[in-house]
Amino acid sequence: ICLGMLYYSHAITTEKLNHTRPSLHGHHEKGKEGQVLHRSKRGWVWNQFFVIEEYTGPDPVLVGRLHSDIDSGDGNIKYILSGEGAGIIFVIDDKSGNIHATKTLDREERAQYTLTAQAVDRNTNRPLEPPSEFIVKVQDINDNPPEFLHENYHANVPERSNVGTSVIQVTASDADDPTYGNSAKLVYSILEGQPYFSVEAQTGIIRTALPNMDREAKEEYHVVIQAKDMGGHMGGLSGTTKVTITLTDVNDNPPKFPQSVYQMSVSEAAVPGEEVGRVKAKDPDIGENGLVAYSIIDGDGMDMFEITTDYETQEGVVKLKKVLDFETKKSYSLKVEAANVHIDPKFISNGPFKDTVTVKISVEDADEPPVFLKPSYIFEVQENAASGTVVGKVHAKDPDAANSAIRYSIDRHTDLERYFIINAEDGNIKTIKALDREEIAWHNISVFAVEVHKQHQEAKVPVAIKVIDVNDNAPKFAAAYEAFVCENARSNQQFITISADDKDDSANGPRFIFSLPPEIIHNPNFTLRDNRDNTASVLVRREGFSRQKQDLYLLPIVISDGGLPPMSSTNTLTIRVCGCDSNGSLLSCNAEAYILNAGLSTGALIAILACIVILLVIVVLFVTLKRQKKEPLIVFEEEDVRENIITYDDEGGGEEDTEAFDIATLQNPDGINGFIPRKDIKPEYQYMPRPGLRPAPNSVDVDDFINTRIQEADNDPTAPPYDSIQIYGYEGRGSVAGSLSSLESATTDSDLDYDYLQNWGPRFKKLADLYGSKDTFDDDS
């Protein structure tokens, strides 16, 4: 059929072109002078040429034929084609004027071509006709399928929407010519997605097709839409697209508890604010439609518990509101309601959007510490109360059902001076020693209460003890008063005002009463006046005082307080007699001017004091010089090797010491040459070493070595002995043991008796053998 239609269209076009080819006709008319006039008329008659697109035949397609009326068929006319595609797409037979299309044309690339035709003389190329344009249109065929703007579409529609609710519009386009035939006439249809959705055939609008679609049952749908050209008839081309439609949530489901009763438990030791448990009502809606708020609407535990909403987990959190007591109440019941926060009026008929549940809470017994009947105690006790006076009593009890016995004790960190003691069984607090309010007016202690069988359970309570004042302090002068009275003072003249101070409380202190002792109530010199404001004034009773006769007066004053019974004390006021000018201004209070007239003058006293100071300086200088003369004349060098033995602080091991160091170190390095000069003074004559005395060799017996050094030291008048015993040159007088020094061993005629060394034990055997050898030698001889 297609090939027949194509052939038919081509035949009609060719026939039309042949009948409408341009032809040139000559018309002869006579002029006025008999001349034949040639009136030419246009020889081209144009219609549009058409060519079928996508023609794939073996020969070039004949588009049309150009023919001029002046063409006699002798071949003298040449046809020329120019313009769009001339010579490339379109070629012309210059003799016959036939135009062919040499290439397959695509209307979607180019719908028409504009060409120019011209007839010229073949020999001279002279135009025989003016050039003229014509159009070659590419005739459309249905060779392009419909295409959608998007490969995939996404759309949302609320669940429970009414039938026919618009979801989305999909649009397809066809590249074929919409003005020619039905190649671009599209019809939409749904391939997948029934019976939930439908599509309008002409517009591509997708609509809901079922009522009450439930998101909680199915949330997402996949729909396939087809667009077909040729008006949807058979043989047309088609294209498809996928549409994903999601049902959005609406609040069409109320919250529901999965169970009717929740069981919870909490310890009585729990603190307010502690979480007890959680409940959750399920709502299949999402987002704000699934938000649930919890509240307690009834129950005997409304005052003890509270519930809050955890919006992240959508749970109701039951918390403790007040402290529980297992012994008072062991269980509570709550009625909890869960309700949607946001309600859609469209679905109010599906309500009510709330649910209730019963929560039963059991209180668990906890091992609680003792509880005092009061949070704190305040007691009073008089100062100076006898030891053992009862101050007060504290009481605590075990809140547990066991009601264990309680023992009491005082925290000694709060009673370091140990003023109080408590009875461990009954909690009575007593004094241990007398209290003094003037030292400590309040005692703040802490008392522990501990269960007898559970030492780790204890409680602590503060106890404040007030010491009540007792009038045990007599009033005294408020300051150390020292009064002055002028020699020319007038009678009844006031010269000082005194006040008093009392350590007792105000109840036992002021008001103070001032008076003179009865024995001097009629004192001829001074009198006292009580001002009745806790002060008193001292006045002069007579005129005319003399510093020469008496410059100092002592006035006793009695002060009594207002306590019951009152206490009093006698205080002495010192009054000096001073010299004053006529205006009463103080000049001098010293009596030295009168005394010096009869004795020494001030200059003489100064001279005496200067002499005493000079004598003291002379005595100090004399004592200093005398001490300097007693200093030793020999200066020992700290680096002298002989003094190494001085720092040897051990008791000594006898012969074992010879193994510890070389005995040659005890030798005086200067003594090897036979001369030992003094280091502090120059000797008057040179000491010649005695013949027969040679320096001891390095390896000698200790006994021979010491004897040699003793002889050298005893016979040397120019220097003290330079042996290791030189630090014992002066041992001190009055020693009970006597002297062991060898300094005087050669100058005395008497022999010392060392027999007692034999009785000192084996530790002194070596010393006994050393000093007792003489007697042994004599006995042996």
Short mmCIF file of N, CA, C and O in Angstrom, two decimals, residues 292-344:
data_model
loop_
_atom_site.label_atom_id
_atom_site.label_comp_id
_atom_site.label_asym_id
_atom_site.label_seq_id
_atom_site.Cartn_x
_atom_site.Cartn_y
_atom_site.Cartn_z
N VAL A 292 2.87 11.90 68.93
CA VAL A 292 1.98 11.52 70.01
C VAL A 292 2.44 12.20 71.29
O VAL A 292 3.64 12.25 71.59
N ALA A 293 1.49 12.74 72.04
CA ALA A 293 1.76 13.37 73.34
C ALA A 293 1.11 12.52 74.43
O ALA A 293 -0.02 12.05 74.27
N TYR A 294 1.85 12.36 75.54
CA TYR A 294 1.39 11.51 76.64
C TYR A 294 1.03 12.38 77.85
O TYR A 294 1.66 13.42 78.10
N SER A 295 0.05 11.91 78.61
CA SER A 295 -0.38 12.63 79.82
C SER A 295 -1.03 11.63 80.78
O SER A 295 -1.54 10.58 80.35
N ILE A 296 -0.97 11.97 82.08
CA ILE A 296 -1.62 11.17 83.11
C ILE A 296 -2.98 11.80 83.39
O ILE A 296 -3.06 12.98 83.78
N ILE A 297 -4.03 11.04 83.18
CA ILE A 297 -5.38 11.61 83.33
C ILE A 297 -6.09 11.11 84.58
O ILE A 297 -7.11 11.68 84.97
N ASP A 298 -5.55 10.06 85.22
CA ASP A 298 -6.23 9.54 86.40
C ASP A 298 -5.29 8.59 87.13
O ASP A 298 -4.25 8.19 86.60
N GLY A 299 -5.68 8.23 88.37
CA GLY A 299 -4.90 7.28 89.15
C GLY A 299 -4.48 7.85 90.49
O GLY A 299 -4.45 9.08 90.69
N ASP A 300 -4.15 6.95 91.43
CA ASP A 300 -3.74 7.39 92.77
C ASP A 300 -2.28 7.83 92.82
O ASP A 300 -1.79 8.22 93.88
N GLY A 301 -1.57 7.74 91.69
CA GLY A 301 -0.17 8.16 91.69
C GLY A 301 0.07 9.44 90.92
O GLY A 301 1.22 9.73 90.55
N MET A 302 -1.01 10.20 90.67
CA MET A 302 -0.84 11.44 89.91
C MET A 302 0.06 12.43 90.62
O MET A 302 0.78 13.21 89.98
N ASP A 303 0.03 12.44 91.96
CA ASP A 303 0.86 13.38 92.72
C ASP A 303 2.28 12.89 92.89
O ASP A 303 3.18 13.68 93.19
N MET A 304 2.51 11.58 92.70
CA MET A 304 3.83 11.01 92.95
C MET A 304 4.64 10.84 91.67
O MET A 304 5.87 10.75 91.73
N PHE A 305 3.95 10.77 90.52
CA PHE A 305 4.64 10.51 89.26
C PHE A 305 4.22 11.53 88.21
O PHE A 305 3.17 12.17 88.32
N GLU A 306 5.04 11.64 87.17
CA GLU A 306 4.75 12.49 86.03
C GLU A 306 5.23 11.78 84.77
O GLU A 306 6.04 10.84 84.84
N ILE A 307 4.70 12.21 83.62
CA ILE A 307 5.09 11.59 82.35
C ILE A 307 5.45 12.68 81.36
O ILE A 307 4.79 13.74 81.30
N THR A 308 6.52 12.45 80.62
CA THR A 308 6.96 13.37 79.57
C THR A 308 7.06 12.60 78.26
O THR A 308 7.09 11.36 78.24
N THR A 309 7.12 13.34 77.15
CA THR A 309 7.16 12.73 75.83
C THR A 309 8.56 12.84 75.24
O THR A 309 9.14 13.93 75.21
N ASP A 310 9.10 11.70 74.83
CA ASP A 310 10.37 11.68 74.10
C ASP A 310 10.02 11.67 72.61
O ASP A 310 9.65 10.63 72.04
N TYR A 311 10.12 12.82 71.95
CA TYR A 311 9.67 12.95 70.56
C TYR A 311 10.60 12.24 69.58
O TYR A 311 10.24 12.03 68.43
N GLU A 312 11.81 11.89 70.01
CA GLU A 312 12.70 11.16 69.12
C GLU A 312 12.27 9.70 69.00
O GLU A 312 12.31 9.11 67.93
N THR A 313 11.88 9.11 70.12
CA THR A 313 11.45 7.70 70.11
C THR A 313 9.93 7.56 70.17
O THR A 313 9.43 6.44 70.11
N GLN A 314 9.22 8.67 70.32
CA GLN A 314 7.76 8.65 70.43
C GLN A 314 7.30 7.79 71.61
O GLN A 314 6.32 7.05 71.52
N GLU A 315 8.03 7.92 72.73
CA GLU A 315 7.72 7.16 73.93
C GLU A 315 7.29 8.11 75.05
O GLU A 315 7.72 9.29 75.09
N GLY A 316 6.48 7.59 75.95
CA GLY A 316 6.12 8.32 77.15
C GLY A 316 7.00 7.87 78.29
O GLY A 316 7.07 6.67 78.62
N VAL A 317 7.74 8.82 78.91
CA VAL A 317 8.71 8.51 79.96
C VAL A 317 8.07 8.82 81.32
O VAL A 317 7.76 9.98 81.61
N VAL A 318 7.87 7.78 82.13
CA VAL A 318 7.30 7.93 83.46
C VAL A 318 8.45 8.22 84.43
O VAL A 318 9.41 7.45 84.51
N LYS A 319 8.34 9.34 85.17
CA LYS A 319 9.39 9.76 86.10
C LYS A 319 8.80 9.95 87.49
O LYS A 319 7.61 10.23 87.65
N LEU A 320 9.72 9.82 88.48
CA LEU A 320 9.33 10.02 89.88
C LEU A 320 9.23 11.52 90.16
O LEU A 320 10.10 12.30 89.78
N LYS A 321 8.16 11.89 90.84
CA LYS A 321 7.91 13.30 91.14
C LYS A 321 8.21 13.62 92.59
O LYS A 321 8.70 14.71 92.90
N LYS A 322 7.93 12.70 93.51
CA LYS A 322 8.18 12.90 94.93
C LYS A 322 8.85 11.66 95.50
O LYS A 322 8.85 10.59 94.88
N VAL A 323 9.40 11.81 96.70
CA VAL A 323 10.08 10.70 97.37
C VAL A 323 9.04 9.67 97.82
O VAL A 323 7.98 10.02 98.34
N LEU A 324 9.37 8.40 97.59
CA LEU A 324 8.47 7.31 97.95
C LEU A 324 8.84 6.72 99.31
O LEU A 324 9.98 6.84 99.76
N ASP A 325 7.85 6.08 99.91
CA ASP A 325 8.08 5.39 101.19
C ASP A 325 7.39 4.03 101.12
O ASP A 325 6.16 3.94 101.06
N PHE A 326 8.20 3.00 101.10
CA PHE A 326 7.66 1.65 100.99
C PHE A 326 6.77 1.30 102.17
O PHE A 326 5.76 0.61 102.01
N GLU A 327 7.15 1.79 103.33
CA GLU A 327 6.38 1.46 104.53
C GLU A 327 5.02 2.15 104.54
O GLU A 327 4.10 1.71 105.22
N THR A 328 4.88 3.23 103.80
CA THR A 328 3.60 3.95 103.75
C THR A 328 2.69 3.41 102.65
O THR A 328 1.51 3.14 102.88
N LYS A 329 3.22 3.26 101.42
CA LYS A 329 2.42 2.77 100.29
C LYS A 329 3.32 1.96 99.39
O LYS A 329 4.40 2.42 99.01
N LYS A 330 2.84 0.79 99.01
CA LYS A 330 3.69 -0.16 98.28
C LYS A 330 3.39 -0.21 96.79
O LYS A 330 4.16 -0.82 96.05
N SER A 331 2.31 0.39 96.30
CA SER A 331 2.01 0.34 94.88
C SER A 331 1.15 1.53 94.48
O SER A 331 0.42 2.09 95.33
N TYR A 332 1.21 1.88 93.20
CA TYR A 332 0.44 3.00 92.65
C TYR A 332 -0.11 2.58 91.29
O TYR A 332 0.44 1.68 90.63
N SER A 333 -1.18 3.25 90.88
CA SER A 333 -1.80 3.00 89.58
C SER A 333 -1.99 4.32 88.85
O SER A 333 -2.40 5.32 89.44
N LEU A 334 -1.68 4.30 87.53
CA LEU A 334 -1.80 5.50 86.70
C LEU A 334 -2.60 5.15 85.45
O LEU A 334 -2.52 4.03 84.93
N LYS A 335 -3.37 6.11 84.96
CA LYS A 335 -4.06 5.97 83.68
C LYS A 335 -3.42 6.98 82.73
O LYS A 335 -3.53 8.20 82.92
N VAL A 336 -2.75 6.47 81.71
CA VAL A 336 -1.97 7.29 80.79
C VAL A 336 -2.71 7.36 79.46
O VAL A 336 -3.20 6.35 78.94
N GLU A 337 -2.76 8.57 78.89
CA GLU A 337 -3.40 8.79 77.60
C GLU A 337 -2.35 9.21 76.58
O GLU A 337 -1.47 10.02 76.86
N ALA A 338 -2.47 8.63 75.35
CA ALA A 338 -1.63 9.02 74.22
C ALA A 338 -2.54 9.61 73.14
O ALA A 338 -3.50 8.97 72.71
N ALA A 339 -2.26 10.83 72.70
CA ALA A 339 -3.11 11.52 71.72
C ALA A 339 -2.23 12.13 70.64
O ALA A 339 -1.10 12.57 70.90
N ASN A 340 -2.78 12.17 69.39
CA ASN A 340 -2.08 12.82 68.30
C ASN A 340 -1.98 14.31 68.53
O ASN A 340 -2.92 14.96 69.02
N VAL A 341 -0.84 14.87 68.16
CA VAL A 341 -0.63 16.31 68.32
C VAL A 341 -1.38 17.08 67.23
O VAL A 341 -2.02 18.09 67.50
N HIS A 342 -1.30 16.59 65.99
CA HIS A 342 -1.96 17.27 64.86
C HIS A 342 -3.07 16.36 64.33
O HIS A 342 -2.83 15.19 63.98
N ILE A 343 -4.28 16.90 64.21
CA ILE A 343 -5.45 16.15 63.76
C ILE A 343 -5.96 16.78 62.47
O ILE A 343 -6.11 18.01 62.38
N ASP A 344 -6.22 15.94 61.44
CA ASP A 344 -6.74 16.41 60.15
C ASP A 344 -8.27 16.42 60.22
O ASP A 344 -8.89 15.37 60.45
#
